[in-house]
CSV table of C-alpha atoms and ligand atoms in Angstrom, one decimal:
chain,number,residue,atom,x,y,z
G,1090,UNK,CA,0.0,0.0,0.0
G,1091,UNK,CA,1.2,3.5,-0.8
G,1092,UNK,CA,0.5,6.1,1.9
G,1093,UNK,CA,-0.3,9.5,-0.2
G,1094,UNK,CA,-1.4,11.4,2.6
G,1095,UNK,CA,-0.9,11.6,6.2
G,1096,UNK,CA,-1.9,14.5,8.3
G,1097,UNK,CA,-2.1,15.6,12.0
G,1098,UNK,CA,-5.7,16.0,13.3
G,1099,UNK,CA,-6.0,16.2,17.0
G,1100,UNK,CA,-4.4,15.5,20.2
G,1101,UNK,CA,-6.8,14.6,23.2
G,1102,UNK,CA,-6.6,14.0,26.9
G,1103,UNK,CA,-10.7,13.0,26.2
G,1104,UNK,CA,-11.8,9.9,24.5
G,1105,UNK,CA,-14.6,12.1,23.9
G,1106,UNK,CA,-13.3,14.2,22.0
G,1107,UNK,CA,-11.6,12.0,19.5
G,1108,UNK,CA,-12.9,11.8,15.4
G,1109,UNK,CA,-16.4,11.0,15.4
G,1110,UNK,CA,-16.4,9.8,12.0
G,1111,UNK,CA,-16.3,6.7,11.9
G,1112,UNK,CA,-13.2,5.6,10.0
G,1113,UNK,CA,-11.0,2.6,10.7
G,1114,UNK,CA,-8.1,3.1,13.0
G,1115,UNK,CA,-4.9,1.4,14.0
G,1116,UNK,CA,-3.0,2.4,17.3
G,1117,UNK,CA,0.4,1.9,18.6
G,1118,UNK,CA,0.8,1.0,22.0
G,1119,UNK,CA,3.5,-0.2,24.3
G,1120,UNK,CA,6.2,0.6,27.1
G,1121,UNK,CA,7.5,4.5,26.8
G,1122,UNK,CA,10.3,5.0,24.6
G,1123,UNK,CA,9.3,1.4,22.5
G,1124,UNK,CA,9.2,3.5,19.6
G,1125,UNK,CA,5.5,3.8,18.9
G,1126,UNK,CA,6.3,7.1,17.6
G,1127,UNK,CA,9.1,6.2,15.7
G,1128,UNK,CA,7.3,4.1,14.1
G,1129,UNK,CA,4.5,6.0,12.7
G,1130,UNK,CA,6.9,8.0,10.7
G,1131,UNK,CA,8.7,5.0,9.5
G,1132,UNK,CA,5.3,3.7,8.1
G,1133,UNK,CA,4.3,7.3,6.7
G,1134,UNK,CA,7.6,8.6,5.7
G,1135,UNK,CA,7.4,11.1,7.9
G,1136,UNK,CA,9.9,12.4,10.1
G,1137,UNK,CA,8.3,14.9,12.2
G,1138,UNK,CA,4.7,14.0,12.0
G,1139,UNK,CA,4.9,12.1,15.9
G,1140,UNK,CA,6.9,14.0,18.2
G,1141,UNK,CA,9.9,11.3,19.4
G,1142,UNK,CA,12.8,11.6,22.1
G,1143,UNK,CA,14.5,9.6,23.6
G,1144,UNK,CA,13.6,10.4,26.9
G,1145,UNK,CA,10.7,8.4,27.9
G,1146,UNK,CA,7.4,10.1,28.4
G,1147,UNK,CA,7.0,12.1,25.5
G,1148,UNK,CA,3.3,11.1,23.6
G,1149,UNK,CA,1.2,12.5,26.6
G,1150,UNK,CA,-2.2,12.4,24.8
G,1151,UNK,CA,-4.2,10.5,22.1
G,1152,UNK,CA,-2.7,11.3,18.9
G,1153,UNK,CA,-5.1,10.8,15.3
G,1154,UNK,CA,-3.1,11.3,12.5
G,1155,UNK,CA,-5.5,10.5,8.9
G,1156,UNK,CA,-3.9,8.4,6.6
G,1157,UNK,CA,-5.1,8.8,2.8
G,1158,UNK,CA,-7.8,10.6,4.3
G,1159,UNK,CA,-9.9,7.1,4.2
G,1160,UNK,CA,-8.5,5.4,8.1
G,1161,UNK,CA,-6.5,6.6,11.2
G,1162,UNK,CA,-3.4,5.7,12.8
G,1163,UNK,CA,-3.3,6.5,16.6
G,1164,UNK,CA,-0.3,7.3,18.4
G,1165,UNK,CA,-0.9,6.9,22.3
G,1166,UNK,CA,1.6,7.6,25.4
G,1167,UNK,CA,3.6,5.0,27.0
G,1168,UNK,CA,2.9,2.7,29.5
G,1169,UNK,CA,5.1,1.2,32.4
G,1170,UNK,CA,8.2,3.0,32.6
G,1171,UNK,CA,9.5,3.5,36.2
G,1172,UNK,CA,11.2,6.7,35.6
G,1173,UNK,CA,8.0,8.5,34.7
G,1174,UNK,CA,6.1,9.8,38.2
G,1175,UNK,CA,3.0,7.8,40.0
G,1176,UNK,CA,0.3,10.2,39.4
G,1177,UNK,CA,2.0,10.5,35.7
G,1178,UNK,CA,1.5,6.6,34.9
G,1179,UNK,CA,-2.0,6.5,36.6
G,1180,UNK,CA,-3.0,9.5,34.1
G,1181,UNK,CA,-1.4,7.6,31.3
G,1182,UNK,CA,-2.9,4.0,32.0
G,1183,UNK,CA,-6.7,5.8,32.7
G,1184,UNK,CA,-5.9,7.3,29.3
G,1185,UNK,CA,-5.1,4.4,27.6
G,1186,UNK,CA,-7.6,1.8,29.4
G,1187,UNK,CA,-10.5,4.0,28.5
G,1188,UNK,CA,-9.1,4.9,24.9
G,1189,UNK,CA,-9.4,0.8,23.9
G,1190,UNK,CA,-12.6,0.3,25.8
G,1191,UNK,CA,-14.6,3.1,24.1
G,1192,UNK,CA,-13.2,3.3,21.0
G,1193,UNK,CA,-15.9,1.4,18.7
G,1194,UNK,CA,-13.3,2.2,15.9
G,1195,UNK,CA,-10.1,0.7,16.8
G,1196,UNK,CA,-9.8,-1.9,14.1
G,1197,UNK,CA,-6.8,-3.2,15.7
G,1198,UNK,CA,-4.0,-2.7,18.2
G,1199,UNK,CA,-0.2,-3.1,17.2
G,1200,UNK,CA,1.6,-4.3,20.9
G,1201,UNK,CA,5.1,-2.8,20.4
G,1202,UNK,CA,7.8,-4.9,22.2
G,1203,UNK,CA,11.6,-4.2,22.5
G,1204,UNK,CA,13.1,-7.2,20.4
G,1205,UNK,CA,16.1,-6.7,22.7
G,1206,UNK,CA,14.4,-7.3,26.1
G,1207,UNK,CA,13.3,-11.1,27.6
G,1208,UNK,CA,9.2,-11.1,27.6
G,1209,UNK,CA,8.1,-8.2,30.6
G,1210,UNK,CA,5.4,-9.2,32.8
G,1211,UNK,CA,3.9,-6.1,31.9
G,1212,UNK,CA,3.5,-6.5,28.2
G,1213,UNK,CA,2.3,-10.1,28.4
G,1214,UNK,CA,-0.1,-9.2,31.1
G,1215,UNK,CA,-1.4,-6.3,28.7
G,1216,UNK,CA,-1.8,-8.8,26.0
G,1217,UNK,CA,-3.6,-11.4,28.0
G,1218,UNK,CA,-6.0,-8.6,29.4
G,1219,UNK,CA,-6.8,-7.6,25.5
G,1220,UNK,CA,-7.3,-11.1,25.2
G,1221,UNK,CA,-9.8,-11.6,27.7
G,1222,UNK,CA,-11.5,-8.8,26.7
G,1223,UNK,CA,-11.2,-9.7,23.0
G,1224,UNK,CA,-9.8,-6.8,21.4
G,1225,UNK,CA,-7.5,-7.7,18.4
G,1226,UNK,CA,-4.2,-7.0,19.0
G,1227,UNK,CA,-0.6,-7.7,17.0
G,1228,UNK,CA,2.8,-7.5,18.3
G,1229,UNK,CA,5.4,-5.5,16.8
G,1230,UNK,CA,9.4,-6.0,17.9
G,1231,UNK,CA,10.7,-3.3,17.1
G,1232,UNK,CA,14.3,-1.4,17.6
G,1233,UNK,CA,15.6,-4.9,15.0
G,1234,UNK,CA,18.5,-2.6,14.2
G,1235,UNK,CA,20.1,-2.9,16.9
G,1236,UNK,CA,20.7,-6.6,17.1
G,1237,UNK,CA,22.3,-9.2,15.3
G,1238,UNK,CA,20.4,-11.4,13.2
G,1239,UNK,CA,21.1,-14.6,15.8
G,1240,UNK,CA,20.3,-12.6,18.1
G,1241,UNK,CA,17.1,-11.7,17.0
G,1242,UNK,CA,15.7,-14.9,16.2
G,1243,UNK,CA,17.0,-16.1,19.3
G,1244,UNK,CA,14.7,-13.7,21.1
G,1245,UNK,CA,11.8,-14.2,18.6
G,1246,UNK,CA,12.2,-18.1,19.4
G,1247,UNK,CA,12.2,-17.1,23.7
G,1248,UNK,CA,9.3,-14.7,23.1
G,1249,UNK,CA,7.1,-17.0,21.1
G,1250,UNK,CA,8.0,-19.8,23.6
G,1251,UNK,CA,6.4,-17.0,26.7
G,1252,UNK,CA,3.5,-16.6,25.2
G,1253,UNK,CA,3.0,-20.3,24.4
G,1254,UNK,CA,2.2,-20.3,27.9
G,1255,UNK,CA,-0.9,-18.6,27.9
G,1256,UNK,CA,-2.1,-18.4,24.0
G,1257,UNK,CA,-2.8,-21.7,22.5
G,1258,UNK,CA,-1.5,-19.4,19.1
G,1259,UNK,CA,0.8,-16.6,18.7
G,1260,UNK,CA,-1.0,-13.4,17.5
G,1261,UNK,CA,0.5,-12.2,14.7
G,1262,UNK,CA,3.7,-10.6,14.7
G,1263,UNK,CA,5.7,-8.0,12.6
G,1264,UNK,CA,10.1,-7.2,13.4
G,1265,UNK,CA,10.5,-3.4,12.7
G,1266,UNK,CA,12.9,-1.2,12.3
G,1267,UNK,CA,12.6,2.9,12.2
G,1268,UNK,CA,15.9,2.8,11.5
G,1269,UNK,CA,16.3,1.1,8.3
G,1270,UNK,CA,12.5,0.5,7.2
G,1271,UNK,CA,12.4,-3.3,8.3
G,1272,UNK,CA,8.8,-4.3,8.7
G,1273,UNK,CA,7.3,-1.4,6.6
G,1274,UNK,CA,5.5,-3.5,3.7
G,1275,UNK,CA,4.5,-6.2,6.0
G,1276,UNK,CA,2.7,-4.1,8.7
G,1277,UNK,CA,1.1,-1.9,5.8
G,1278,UNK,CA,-0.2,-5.0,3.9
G,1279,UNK,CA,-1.0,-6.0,7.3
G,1280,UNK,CA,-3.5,-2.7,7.7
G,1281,UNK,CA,-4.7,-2.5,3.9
G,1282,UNK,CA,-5.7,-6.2,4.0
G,1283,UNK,CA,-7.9,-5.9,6.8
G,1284,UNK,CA,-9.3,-2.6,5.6
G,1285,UNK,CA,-10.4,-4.8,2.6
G,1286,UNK,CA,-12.0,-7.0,5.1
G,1287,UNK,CA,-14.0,-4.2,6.5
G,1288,UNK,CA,-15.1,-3.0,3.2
G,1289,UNK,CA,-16.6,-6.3,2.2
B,1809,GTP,P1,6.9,7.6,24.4
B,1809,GTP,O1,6.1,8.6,23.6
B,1809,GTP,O2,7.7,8.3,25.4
B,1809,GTP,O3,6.0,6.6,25.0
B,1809,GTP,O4,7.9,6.8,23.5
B,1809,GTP,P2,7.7,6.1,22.1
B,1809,GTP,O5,7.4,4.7,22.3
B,1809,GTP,O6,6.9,6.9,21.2
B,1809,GTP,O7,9.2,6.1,21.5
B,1809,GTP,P3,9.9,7.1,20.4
B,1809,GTP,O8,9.4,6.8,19.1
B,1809,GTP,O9,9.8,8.5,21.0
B,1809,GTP,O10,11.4,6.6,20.4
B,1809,GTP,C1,12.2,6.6,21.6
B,1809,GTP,C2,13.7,6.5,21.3
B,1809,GTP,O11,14.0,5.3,20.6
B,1809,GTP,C3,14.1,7.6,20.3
B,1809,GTP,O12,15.4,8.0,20.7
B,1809,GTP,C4,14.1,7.0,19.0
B,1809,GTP,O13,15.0,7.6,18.1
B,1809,GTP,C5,14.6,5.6,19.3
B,1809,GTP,N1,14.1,4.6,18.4
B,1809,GTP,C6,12.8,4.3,18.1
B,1809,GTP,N2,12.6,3.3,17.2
B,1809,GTP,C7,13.9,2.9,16.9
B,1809,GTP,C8,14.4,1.9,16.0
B,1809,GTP,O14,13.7,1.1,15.3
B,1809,GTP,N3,15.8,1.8,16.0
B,1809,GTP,C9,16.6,2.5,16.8
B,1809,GTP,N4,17.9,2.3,16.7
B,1809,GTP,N5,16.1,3.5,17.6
B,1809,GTP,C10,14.8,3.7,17.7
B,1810,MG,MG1,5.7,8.5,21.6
């Protein structure tokens, strides 16, 4: 899929206040400093379209950016990181919790996971949670750059071998990289096939 357009709409501290329209949309969510950002300008070819650092903490709100004017990808802030204060993470995880129960339009969300970390109880407790409450979800490693290709697969094999645990199969997964583009296609053909579902 080509992506021809992607623009800034809103920010929001209020579910309420998010697009009303009705479109499809897609959102990135994972530990602070993942690279949900990152990422979103990897997949749109757009550097400063989600505000990155690399301090953790920086997406604060709920973030709709249109894509080809026809569906929405949704940058949201981090969760989990220790660094960030109490009454900081409690704001965050209200923010988030009510975002993926209210939102009628969230097609799908993409779980990003450090590939260079072991499995976090905190992300595979978030997963099992979307489980139980059946919202679609995919994971995304991301940060592939930064480890060797053994590596890598060593800590796909580890992760996949976690979740065995609790998921009779493994959701689907994407390796990314905003570095050098890895994963681009496969998430996109990833989001424009299921679009094609919802069409249908
Ligand atoms: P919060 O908004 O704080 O929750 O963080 P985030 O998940 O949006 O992370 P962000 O995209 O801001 O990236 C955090 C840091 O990781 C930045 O310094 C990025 O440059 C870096 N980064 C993100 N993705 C990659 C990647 O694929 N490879 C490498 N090498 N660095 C990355
Ligand atoms: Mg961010």
């Amino acid at each position: 899929m080509n992506i021809t357009s992607a623009q800034f709409v809103m920010s929001n501290s209020d579910i309420k206040k998010c697009p009303t329209d009705n479109k499809a949309e897609y959102a990135f969510i994972g530990r602070s400093n993942v690279g949900k950002s990152s990422l979103i300008n990897m997949l749109t070819n757009h550097k400063g379209l989600a505000k990155i650092s690399s301090k953790p903490g920086k997406t604060q709100l709920v973030n709709h950016f249109l894509i080809n004017k026809e569906w929405y990808l949704v940058d949201l802030p981090g969760y989990g990181f220790a660094k960030v204060a109490k009454n900081t993470k409690q704001r965050f995880s209200k923010l988030i919790f009510s975002y993926i129960e209210s939102r009628t339009t969230l097609i799908n969300l993409f779980v990003l996971v450090d590939c260079r970390h072991e499995p976090q109880d905190k992300d595979t407790d978030f997963m099992e949670w979307l489980g139980v409450n059946g919202i679609p979800f995919s994971i995304v490693f991301t940060k592939a750059d930064k480890l060797s290709k053994q590596k890598l697969s060593d800590n796909l094999k580890a992760y996949e071998t976690e979740l065995l645990n609790t998921w009779e199969e493994i959701p689907p997964y994407f390796v990314s990289s905003a570095s050098t583009g890895q994963g681009k296609d496969e998430i996109l053909n990833f989001i424009e096939e299921t679009n094609k579902t919802l069409s249908q």
